[in-house]
Amino acid sequence: MVYTVMLGAVFGLAIYAVEAHGQSAETETMPPPASLKTVPVPGLSASELDDLVTDKKAAIQLGKALFWDARVGSDNVTACATCHAHAGADNRIKSQLNPGLLAGDKTFQLGGPNYTLKASDFPLTRHADVNDAATIIGDKNEVVSSQGVFTHSFTDVSRTGGADTCASVSDAVVHGGSGFNVGGINTRRVEPRNTPTMINAVFNFRNFWDGRANNVFNGGDPFGLRNPDTLVWKLENGVLRQVDFSLQFAPLASLASGPPLSENEMSCQDRTFAKLAQKLIGLRPLANQTIAPDDSVLGVRAFAAPTYGALIKRAFRPAYWSSISILNLSAADALKFKTVDLELSRQSRNPGSSLRPQQFNSMEANFALFFGVALQLYQATLIADDTPFDRYAEGQTAALNAQQLRGLAIFRGQGECIHCHAGAELTSASFSNVTGEGRLDQRLGDNGAIFRYDNGFFNTGVRPTADDPGVGGVDPFGHPLSETRMAQSGKTDLLGSRFNESAIAPAALTAVDGAFKTPGLRNVEFTGPYFHNGGKATLMQVVDFYNRGGDFAAKNHPNPDPTIHPLGLTEAQKRDLVAFLLTLSDDRVRFRRAPFDHPSICIPHGQAGDEKSLKANKTGAATDIMVCLPAVGAGGAKAPLSTFLNLDPFQH
């Protein structure tokens, strides 16, 4: 039996033939990926920008300030950057475990909610023979992810810059307990999936591991046209009214509208963007943090904003913020904005929450719009395209040594990496691949059956499919996250961005359950731990995983991609492949040089005590241990970034 797999449009008609016994061969010689510098940066159209933005530079300044400002979090501690401060990802090691909530597991097998990770904990799925998937000798379904906020329900914001007023909720009682407490003392909640880097995320057609940060931004939440409600207010002919709103190709804006209200990541439960606006609009950006004088965006010569409100007025069209009308918004209005939190990771709703009638002005009511667009424009500047590999692809043949070139050949050939990590972006989930080849793809399965799947999303056998549905899950409206299943159910009108694949009849079979978005690989040296569960600590452990054909590919049949099979790489070949992956690091990221420079920030890194005993603070929650990162200007820092746990990338 032969399975045929279509590759990205960037490679024309090249295909792989994958034999039933697991050996593979290229049927055509595939060109190496191009330099990322050759790829246009996707984003808002000129007309969309013109309708919204009056000063793009000011909007980027607003985005960077909001991304790094710890006051965006309900606790005045948690910024977007808190989980994205290390090459755009998170390398903290204490209190970073989720017990496997998406698999229905609330107990910890590895340690506990305040456990400190160590090298010997990895990989989470262990084999007697690293090259043989059938030799599992130990397995833990914990997820290594990012600590967020304590379990609280929202009451109100402070208008003077203080932390939100929130009611403490015992984690031991919500949902029957979700594991984030020790002896009744709450620890910070931990997200149910590992934190991906947001550097180069502008090239993704959808964001989050399961793609739920939609390619269309609706101005209010991550779900694009799937949300039937109108969420944006606009002053038209002197009248403030709600308007139909959609920004095409704005998945970073969709992504940005999720975490600030997430009860796991940044917020007390049931806070709204309008309330966050009331907290921030009158404040000076980053007033409690330090900005380097030569910060490439926020430095003293480039940035002078007395308040966030003033910066919004400078950046955006008056039609979206200038109305003097006062809006009376009900609890039902607040519920139109949907939470990004996955159902099994949430606490139960507090009936005494803040969802009650509120009064807002148009700037406050549209704060999710300003937040999302500003962060999209800022993150669109975070492009790492000056790696040794990019220089090699540009014709500087000496940029890679002999070992790295052997690794590139394996990446393109026997390793089959290029099937999923396609194109200059090194991901088939990229804007150019998805819009070029098509948003749906197909392959042949057993007995000639056709399987359809979302382009760029693959089940690679990292975990049993039942542990986490990935793109096979559902959105808050009950729709499939998978565009394949949306097409099967006739809901293509909700997919936006000129979805038009009606000529390809959807097959009855899908390969979307347990599938996750393929990440890009630049700076992968620094973004461990790896995979959606954070289960591998080093690049060699990742290579071992693919060399043995995944960990649970056989169990997950027929969902895994046919390229997930034993590769037969020797130890020397594996080392060559790791050596090539290290050529994908950009020294501007390594040393935090512009545009990757940043303000200072203090980050929670676990709580005082260990997984068995905690010290409570005056609120009754565990006492944070804070690690502070100094401000870095455009010239960067002297010390380079480290790998996860400071591990050698070649370590098994």
XYZ file of C-alpha atoms in Angstrom:
652
model
C 0.000 0.000 0.000
C 1.268 3.500 -0.862
C 0.092 6.688 0.849
C 0.471 9.915 -1.150
C 0.840 13.217 0.641
C 0.532 16.583 -1.081
C 3.185 19.104 -0.140
C 3.057 22.903 -0.013
C 2.632 25.037 -3.107
C 6.102 26.414 -2.539
C 7.382 23.022 -3.716
C 5.120 22.773 -6.761
C 3.965 19.187 -7.348
C 6.563 17.411 -5.255
C 5.211 14.429 -3.311
C 6.407 11.749 -0.950
C 5.586 8.115 -1.435
C 5.354 6.372 1.946
C 5.398 2.583 1.848
C 3.272 0.497 4.168
C 6.345 -1.061 5.791
C 7.498 2.424 6.847
C 10.395 3.101 4.447
C 10.240 6.314 2.425
C 11.728 7.831 -0.672
C 11.423 11.173 -2.406
C 9.924 10.879 -5.861
C 11.400 14.234 -6.838
C 14.379 16.249 -5.722
C 12.987 19.016 -3.551
C 14.638 22.413 -3.418
C 15.781 23.653 -0.014
C 13.640 26.298 1.674
C 14.370 29.890 0.721
C 15.464 32.645 3.072
C 12.611 34.028 5.153
C 13.559 37.456 3.800
C 11.938 36.409 0.512
C 8.481 36.014 2.087
C 6.142 39.045 2.227
C 4.899 39.713 5.752
C 1.156 38.960 5.820
C -1.259 41.231 7.610
C -3.915 43.877 7.282
C -4.612 45.328 3.865
C -3.919 48.979 3.113
C -7.647 49.746 3.095
C -8.205 48.015 6.446
C -5.316 49.918 7.992
C -6.557 53.202 6.556
C -10.028 52.696 8.018
C -8.661 51.950 11.488
C -5.253 53.488 12.021
C -4.101 57.086 11.765
C -0.524 56.552 12.990
C 0.946 53.064 12.522
C 4.070 53.927 14.521
C 1.911 54.940 17.488
C -0.110 51.723 17.129
C 3.108 49.663 17.273
C 4.187 51.613 20.357
C 0.811 50.901 21.932
C 1.163 47.210 21.084
C 4.621 46.858 22.577
C 3.642 48.740 25.727
C 0.526 46.625 26.253
C 2.397 43.389 25.521
C 5.002 44.066 28.219
C 2.882 45.913 30.813
C 2.277 43.697 33.859
C -0.802 45.739 34.794
C -2.715 44.109 31.933
C -2.993 41.118 34.262
C -5.598 41.277 37.004
C -2.843 40.807 39.580
C -0.612 43.594 38.156
C 2.023 40.884 37.780
C 1.087 38.991 34.627
C 1.791 40.519 31.216
C 1.514 38.900 27.805
C 5.314 38.890 27.882
C 5.366 36.918 31.140
C 4.947 33.709 29.142
C 6.833 34.973 26.072
C 9.975 36.568 27.482
C 12.511 33.956 26.349
C 12.867 33.899 22.550
C 9.134 34.536 22.515
C 8.491 31.408 24.596
C 8.748 30.327 28.253
C 11.726 28.573 29.852
C 10.660 28.703 33.512
C 11.057 25.454 35.429
C 9.111 25.829 38.698
C 5.314 25.547 38.973
C 4.991 24.863 35.248
C 3.004 21.609 35.307
C -0.610 21.026 34.305
C -1.820 17.601 35.524
C -3.448 16.762 32.170
C -6.805 18.491 32.586
C -7.714 18.114 28.921
C -7.347 14.350 29.351
C -9.642 14.499 32.385
C -6.758 14.033 34.826
C -6.489 16.260 37.903
C -3.673 14.401 39.643
C 0.051 14.947 39.239
C 2.270 11.991 38.436
C 5.594 13.786 38.061
C 5.664 16.136 41.000
C 3.055 18.626 42.061
C 1.710 22.086 41.307
C 4.848 23.791 42.656
C 7.348 21.222 41.420
C 10.767 22.225 40.067
C 11.564 20.476 36.794
C 14.917 18.794 36.280
C 16.695 17.206 33.329
C 16.008 13.659 34.513
C 12.236 14.269 34.213
C 12.517 14.300 30.424
C 11.349 12.988 28.112
C 7.961 12.527 29.759
C 7.480 9.371 27.667
C 10.542 7.178 28.140
C 11.782 4.255 26.056
C 14.193 1.401 26.778
C 15.414 1.959 23.219
C 15.059 5.559 22.030
C 14.797 4.287 18.459
C 11.915 1.873 19.115
C 8.413 3.219 19.825
C 7.297 -0.144 21.198
C 9.684 -0.021 24.186
C 7.873 2.497 26.432
C 9.035 2.017 30.006
C 7.489 5.116 31.574
C 4.859 7.674 30.647
C 3.381 10.749 32.303
C 0.508 12.751 30.866
C 1.417 16.020 32.588
C 1.845 19.061 30.366
C 4.821 21.373 30.830
C 3.333 24.793 30.192
C 3.141 28.273 31.769
C 1.923 29.432 35.144
C -0.701 32.129 34.888
C -2.909 33.581 37.631
C -4.407 32.371 40.888
C -8.015 31.157 40.897
C -10.161 34.263 41.460
C -13.466 35.764 40.359
C -13.574 39.382 39.241
C -15.201 42.213 41.203
C -13.850 45.476 39.756
C -10.755 47.309 38.556
C -8.759 50.026 40.219
C -8.816 53.417 38.452
C -5.466 54.377 40.021
C -3.298 51.563 38.712
C -3.740 49.017 41.467
C -4.459 45.350 41.003
C -8.029 44.312 40.273
C -10.359 43.623 43.172
C -11.134 39.927 42.962
C -12.605 37.285 45.243
C -10.347 34.375 46.067
C -11.798 31.004 45.118
C -10.445 27.786 46.572
C -9.038 25.693 43.760
C -9.818 22.634 45.854
C -13.558 23.081 45.258
C -13.916 24.400 41.676
C -14.704 21.551 39.280
C -14.030 19.290 42.252
C -10.499 20.653 42.321
C -8.175 21.110 39.375
C -4.940 20.379 41.186
C -3.545 23.872 41.613
C -3.289 23.880 45.393
C -1.160 22.362 48.099
C -2.878 21.690 51.401
C -5.678 24.093 50.497
C -3.300 26.916 49.527
C -3.798 27.950 45.907
C -0.897 27.973 43.477
C -0.950 29.733 40.131
C -2.961 27.956 37.467
C -1.029 26.431 34.578
C -2.197 26.405 30.973
C -3.147 23.012 29.482
C -0.708 23.316 26.540
C 2.907 24.385 26.180
C 3.604 28.009 25.256
C 4.736 28.455 21.639
C 6.963 31.348 20.600
C 5.270 34.448 19.245
C 8.381 35.418 17.225
C 7.560 34.848 13.518
C 3.957 34.071 14.528
C 2.850 36.703 12.007
C 3.434 34.082 9.301
C 0.870 31.669 10.798
C -2.505 31.538 9.063
C -4.150 30.635 12.393
C -2.711 30.743 15.898
C -2.717 28.631 19.069
C -1.895 24.944 18.833
C -5.468 24.142 17.777
C -5.922 27.102 15.439
C -8.710 28.683 17.474
C -7.161 32.153 17.075
C -9.019 32.751 13.839
C -7.555 34.139 10.641
C -10.353 36.747 10.748
C -10.426 39.209 13.658
C -13.924 40.232 14.730
C -12.717 43.080 16.933
C -13.590 41.412 20.212
C -12.547 37.785 20.718
C -10.481 35.058 19.033
C -13.281 33.396 17.058
C -13.765 35.515 13.953
C -16.984 35.035 11.979
C -17.863 32.031 14.143
C -19.137 34.554 16.692
C -22.489 35.756 15.295
C -22.610 38.863 17.498
C -21.474 42.360 16.558
C -18.715 43.453 18.915
C -17.428 46.802 17.556
C -18.889 50.304 17.977
C -18.354 53.043 15.402
C -19.440 56.667 15.100
C -21.140 57.054 11.727
C -22.904 60.274 10.668
C -22.948 61.428 14.258
C -24.523 58.226 15.574
C -22.675 55.594 17.613
C -23.795 52.158 16.477
C -22.592 48.593 16.414
C -21.178 47.619 13.030
C -20.284 44.432 11.207
C -16.543 44.087 11.521
C -13.950 41.678 10.210
C -10.251 42.041 9.498
C -8.965 39.436 7.082
C -5.617 37.758 7.743
C -5.379 39.040 11.307
C -4.793 35.902 13.413
C -2.392 37.726 15.732
C -5.141 40.196 16.614
C -7.480 37.258 17.264
C -4.796 35.661 19.436
C -4.178 38.875 21.388
C -7.841 39.167 22.365
C -7.745 35.874 24.278
C -5.144 35.786 27.086
C -5.974 39.134 28.806
C -9.380 37.732 29.809
C -8.263 34.142 30.350
C -8.913 32.929 33.880
C -5.908 30.646 33.483
C -3.446 33.082 31.949
C -3.970 36.704 33.000
C -7.373 37.531 34.472
C -9.760 37.003 37.311
C -12.777 35.142 35.964
C -15.348 37.304 34.127
C -13.334 40.481 33.707
C -14.161 42.208 30.402
C -12.006 44.226 28.020
C -14.122 47.296 28.771
C -13.257 46.975 32.465
C -9.586 46.476 31.590
C -9.852 49.699 29.574
C -11.179 51.555 32.608
C -8.131 50.350 34.512
C -5.523 51.287 31.895
C -6.739 54.232 29.824
C -5.798 56.857 32.399
C -2.406 55.302 33.212
C 1.023 56.064 31.799
C 2.272 53.070 29.799
C 4.735 50.855 31.688
C 4.847 53.334 34.571
C 6.031 50.662 37.014
C 8.657 49.209 34.662
C 11.891 50.502 33.170
C 12.356 51.315 29.491
C 15.875 51.468 28.081
C 16.592 54.940 26.644
C 17.507 53.325 23.319
C 14.554 50.939 23.178
C 13.856 50.540 19.458
C 10.141 51.350 19.848
C 9.638 52.892 23.280
C 12.896 54.817 23.761
C 12.921 58.437 24.905
C 13.232 59.813 21.386
C 10.462 57.679 19.983
C 7.907 57.397 22.748
C 6.148 60.065 24.741
C 2.643 59.081 25.746
C 1.121 60.554 28.916
C -1.570 57.844 29.089
C -2.798 54.789 27.236
C -5.889 56.767 26.279
C -3.758 59.462 24.646
C -1.826 56.812 22.736
C -5.064 55.233 21.487
C -6.206 58.640 20.242
C -2.925 59.089 18.424
C -2.994 55.627 16.858
C -6.636 55.020 15.857
C -9.359 56.775 13.881
C -11.692 58.967 15.983
C -14.744 57.089 14.709
C -13.804 54.251 17.059
C -13.132 56.231 20.240
C -14.418 59.840 20.082
C -18.145 59.443 20.772
C -19.392 61.209 23.904
C -22.289 58.764 24.187
C -22.438 56.559 27.260
C -23.230 52.931 26.514
C -25.306 50.899 28.933
C -24.033 47.369 28.409
C -25.783 44.425 30.004
C -24.516 41.102 31.267
C -25.756 39.633 27.992
C -23.547 42.097 26.107
C -20.521 40.942 28.110
C -21.266 37.309 27.308
C -21.117 38.025 23.562
C -17.316 38.047 23.932
C -16.249 34.413 24.256
C -13.466 33.093 26.441
C -10.392 31.530 24.899
C -10.137 29.046 27.783
C -10.799 25.416 26.925
C -13.758 24.041 28.847
C -11.922 21.322 30.797
C -9.298 23.834 31.957
C -11.791 26.338 33.401
C -13.194 26.823 36.872
C -16.949 26.719 37.434
C -18.771 30.021 36.993
C -19.300 32.187 40.052
C -22.955 33.312 40.107
C -21.942 36.467 41.999
C -19.507 37.564 39.296
C -19.122 40.948 37.651
C -21.513 40.195 34.800
C -23.954 42.980 35.603
C -25.035 46.125 33.723
C -22.175 48.573 33.230
C -21.675 52.005 31.652
C -18.816 52.600 29.205
C -17.703 55.116 26.631
C -16.785 54.098 23.076
C -13.038 53.913 23.780
C -13.669 51.500 26.632
C -16.215 49.476 24.669
C -13.756 49.058 21.767
C -10.671 48.319 23.845
C -10.466 44.723 22.596
C -10.256 46.105 19.053
C -7.418 48.499 19.933
C -5.619 45.845 21.948
C -5.800 43.213 19.217
C -4.785 45.437 16.302
C -1.960 47.110 18.239
C -0.484 43.762 19.272
C -0.804 42.422 15.732
C 1.150 45.402 14.377
C 3.814 45.103 17.092
C 4.263 41.355 16.717
C 4.488 41.757 12.950
C 7.838 43.472 13.605
C 9.196 40.428 15.475
C 10.637 38.584 12.496
C 13.740 36.453 12.952
C 15.085 36.065 9.412
C 18.826 36.546 9.824
C 20.031 33.079 10.757
C 23.022 31.196 9.356
C 20.560 29.141 7.342
C 18.925 32.262 5.866
C 22.331 33.548 4.874
C 23.126 30.182 3.267
C 19.816 30.287 1.386
C 20.771 33.740 0.116
C 23.892 32.316 -1.477
C 26.496 32.616 1.300
C 27.607 29.011 0.980
C 30.163 29.303 3.794
C 27.375 30.108 6.300
C 26.919 26.369 7.009
C 29.686 23.890 7.749
C 29.892 20.315 6.478
C 27.984 18.785 9.396
C 25.202 21.352 9.139
C 24.907 20.740 5.405
C 24.560 17.024 6.051
C 21.822 17.874 8.526
C 20.047 20.022 5.939
C 20.147 17.106 3.498
C 18.561 14.854 6.145
C 15.963 17.551 6.916
C 14.998 17.570 3.219
C 15.359 13.844 2.613
C 15.447 10.834 4.911
C 14.248 12.797 7.930
C 11.130 13.953 6.032
C 11.032 17.068 8.243
C 10.280 19.277 5.276
C 6.880 17.667 4.757
C 5.432 19.516 7.758
C 8.105 22.202 8.183
C 7.684 23.449 4.632
C 8.658 26.663 2.900
C 10.839 29.521 4.028
C 8.678 29.812 7.159
C 9.497 26.168 8.008
C 5.843 25.399 8.697
C 3.093 24.239 6.383
C 0.643 26.143 8.608
C 1.993 29.389 7.173
C -0.056 32.033 5.409
C 1.733 31.490 2.098
C 1.371 27.699 2.154
C -2.242 27.624 3.303
C -3.429 30.298 0.881
C -1.283 28.881 -1.907
C -1.915 25.163 -1.655
C -5.314 25.417 -0.031
C -6.695 25.356 3.476
C -7.744 21.710 3.242
C -5.470 18.861 2.257
C -5.930 15.155 1.706
C -4.042 11.889 1.747
C -4.685 8.249 1.026
C -5.136 5.820 3.856
C -5.714 2.105 4.200
C -7.570 0.449 1.311
C -7.438 3.652 -0.711
C -9.611 5.652 1.705
C -9.251 9.433 1.362
C -8.595 11.365 4.552
C -9.093 15.124 4.646
C -7.346 17.403 7.135
C -6.549 21.046 7.861
C -3.416 22.087 6.008
C -0.553 22.486 8.482
C -2.164 20.502 11.330
C -0.894 16.987 12.003
C -1.292 14.176 14.512
C 2.294 13.057 15.058
C 1.703 10.640 17.922
C 3.042 12.872 20.705
C 0.207 11.810 23.009
C -2.765 9.466 22.666
C -5.469 11.240 20.676
C -7.893 10.923 23.599
C -5.611 13.080 25.763
C -6.231 16.245 23.742
C -8.363 16.660 20.587
C -6.296 19.574 19.251
C -7.880 20.980 16.101
C -10.428 18.178 16.429
C -12.049 20.104 19.300
C -14.935 22.563 19.223
C -15.276 26.322 19.637
C -17.562 28.006 22.227
C -20.430 27.950 19.707
C -20.297 24.194 19.209
C -18.639 24.436 15.786
C -15.656 22.245 14.937
C -12.314 24.041 15.211
C -11.284 22.049 12.170
C -11.946 23.801 8.871
C -12.235 20.361 7.285
C -15.198 19.518 9.473
C -16.639 23.000 9.012
C -16.586 22.394 5.258
C -18.181 18.979 5.717
C -20.997 20.559 7.718
C -21.576 23.291 5.126
C -20.353 26.142 7.327
C -17.725 27.586 4.988
C -19.377 31.014 5.242
C -17.946 31.235 8.769
C -14.355 30.641 7.661
C -13.756 34.049 6.067
C -10.610 35.175 4.257
C -12.173 34.230 0.932
C -12.477 30.517 1.724
C -13.331 28.830 -1.567
C -12.715 25.115 -1.790
C -16.187 24.072 -2.909
C -14.719 22.339 -5.959
C -13.101 19.748 -3.681
C -15.813 17.565 -2.223
C -15.058 16.812 1.437
C -14.360 13.142 2.062
C -16.240 11.247 4.726
C -13.035 10.511 6.658
C -10.953 13.093 8.476
C -7.519 13.060 10.102
C -7.969 16.008 12.446
C -8.424 14.490 15.907
C -5.295 14.966 17.996
C -3.753 17.159 15.279
C -1.823 20.310 16.157
C -0.419 23.245 14.238
C 3.102 22.773 12.907
C 5.368 25.361 14.564
C 8.077 27.225 12.702
C 11.619 26.244 13.659
C 13.625 29.439 13.840
C 15.215 29.926 17.275
C 14.133 26.402 18.225
C 17.410 26.183 20.134
C 15.880 28.413 22.827
C 12.180 27.507 22.804
C 12.163 24.206 24.699
C 10.482 22.266 26.101
C 8.995 20.998 22.854
C 5.646 19.861 21.425
C 2.189 20.887 22.588
C 2.698 18.987 25.848
C 6.252 20.227 26.496
C 7.290 16.599 26.821
C 10.770 16.790 25.260
C 13.553 18.906 26.742
C 16.223 18.844 24.030
C 16.397 18.890 20.253
C 17.967 15.438 20.300
C 14.956 14.115 22.212
C 12.754 15.585 19.469
C 14.868 13.914 16.777
C 14.724 10.611 18.689
C 10.928 10.947 18.735
C 10.653 11.309 14.974
C 13.293 8.672 14.322
C 11.271 6.003 16.152
C 8.051 7.068 14.409
C 6.465 8.972 17.276
C 5.399 7.701 20.677
C 1.728 6.867 20.097
C 1.374 6.850 16.301
C 0.298 3.197 16.189
C -2.246 3.744 18.959
C -3.610 6.843 17.202
C -4.073 5.132 13.810
C -5.432 6.263 11.351
C -5.038 9.897 12.433
C -1.231 10.285 12.336
C 0.368 11.530 9.155
C 1.983 8.714 7.108
C 5.372 10.401 7.362
C 5.375 9.467 11.068
C 7.194 6.157 10.827
C 10.663 4.858 11.775
C 13.298 6.814 9.851
C 16.337 4.629 10.418
C 18.706 7.490 11.215
C 22.075 6.605 12.697
C 23.432 8.382 15.748
C 25.748 10.399 13.514
C 22.843 11.411 11.268
C 20.800 12.486 14.260
C 23.647 14.670 15.462
C 23.917 16.171 11.975
C 20.224 16.997 12.013
C 20.466 18.693 15.420
C 23.478 20.651 14.155
C 21.361 21.930 11.269
C 18.514 22.940 13.601
C 20.984 25.076 15.535
C 21.628 27.101 12.360
C 18.068 28.395 12.627
C 18.919 30.724 15.540
C 18.977 34.469 14.925
C 21.649 36.243 16.980
C 19.351 39.239 17.377
C 17.047 36.938 19.344
C 19.977 35.297 21.141
C 21.139 38.687 22.478
C 17.726 40.500 22.505
C 18.806 43.081 19.944
C 16.213 45.208 18.152
C 13.473 44.437 17.328
C 13.634 41.878 20.159
C 14.640 44.382 22.867
C 12.194 44.974 25.699
C 11.275 46.826 28.914
C 12.075 45.380 32.311
C 9.663 42.863 33.742
C 9.407 40.807 36.925
C 8.025 37.316 36.371
C 6.554 34.800 38.854
C 8.739 31.690 38.935
C 6.939 29.355 41.272
C 5.910 29.922 44.854
C 7.815 29.842 48.121
C 8.076 26.212 49.222
C 7.838 23.061 47.146
C 5.181 20.681 45.818
C 4.436 19.431 49.343
C 4.464 22.601 51.428
C 3.706 26.249 50.617
C 3.970 29.567 52.354
C 0.742 31.581 52.107
C 0.624 35.354 51.634
C -1.889 37.689 53.300
C -4.599 36.765 50.762
C -4.248 33.082 51.586
C -2.656 32.176 48.246
C 0.904 30.939 47.845
C 3.726 33.504 47.976
C 5.328 34.172 44.607
C 9.028 33.942 43.885
C 9.818 36.713 41.401
C 12.598 36.776 38.833
C 13.258 40.206 37.322
C 14.580 40.772 33.804
C 16.265 44.141 33.209
C 15.317 46.451 30.381
C 17.263 45.776 27.193
C 17.781 48.450 24.546
C 18.232 48.158 20.809
C 21.884 47.149 21.160
C 20.924 44.017 23.066
C 22.347 42.274 26.119
C 25.834 40.898 26.719
C 24.697 37.482 27.932
C 23.045 35.155 25.403
C 19.808 33.281 25.971
C 20.141 29.756 27.307
C 18.539 26.491 26.318
C 15.796 25.010 28.467
C 17.353 23.799 31.744
C 20.706 24.820 30.194
C 20.775 21.421 28.512
C 23.050 20.445 25.661
C 20.855 20.263 22.520
C 22.569 16.969 21.599
C 21.571 15.278 24.883
C 19.261 12.264 24.629
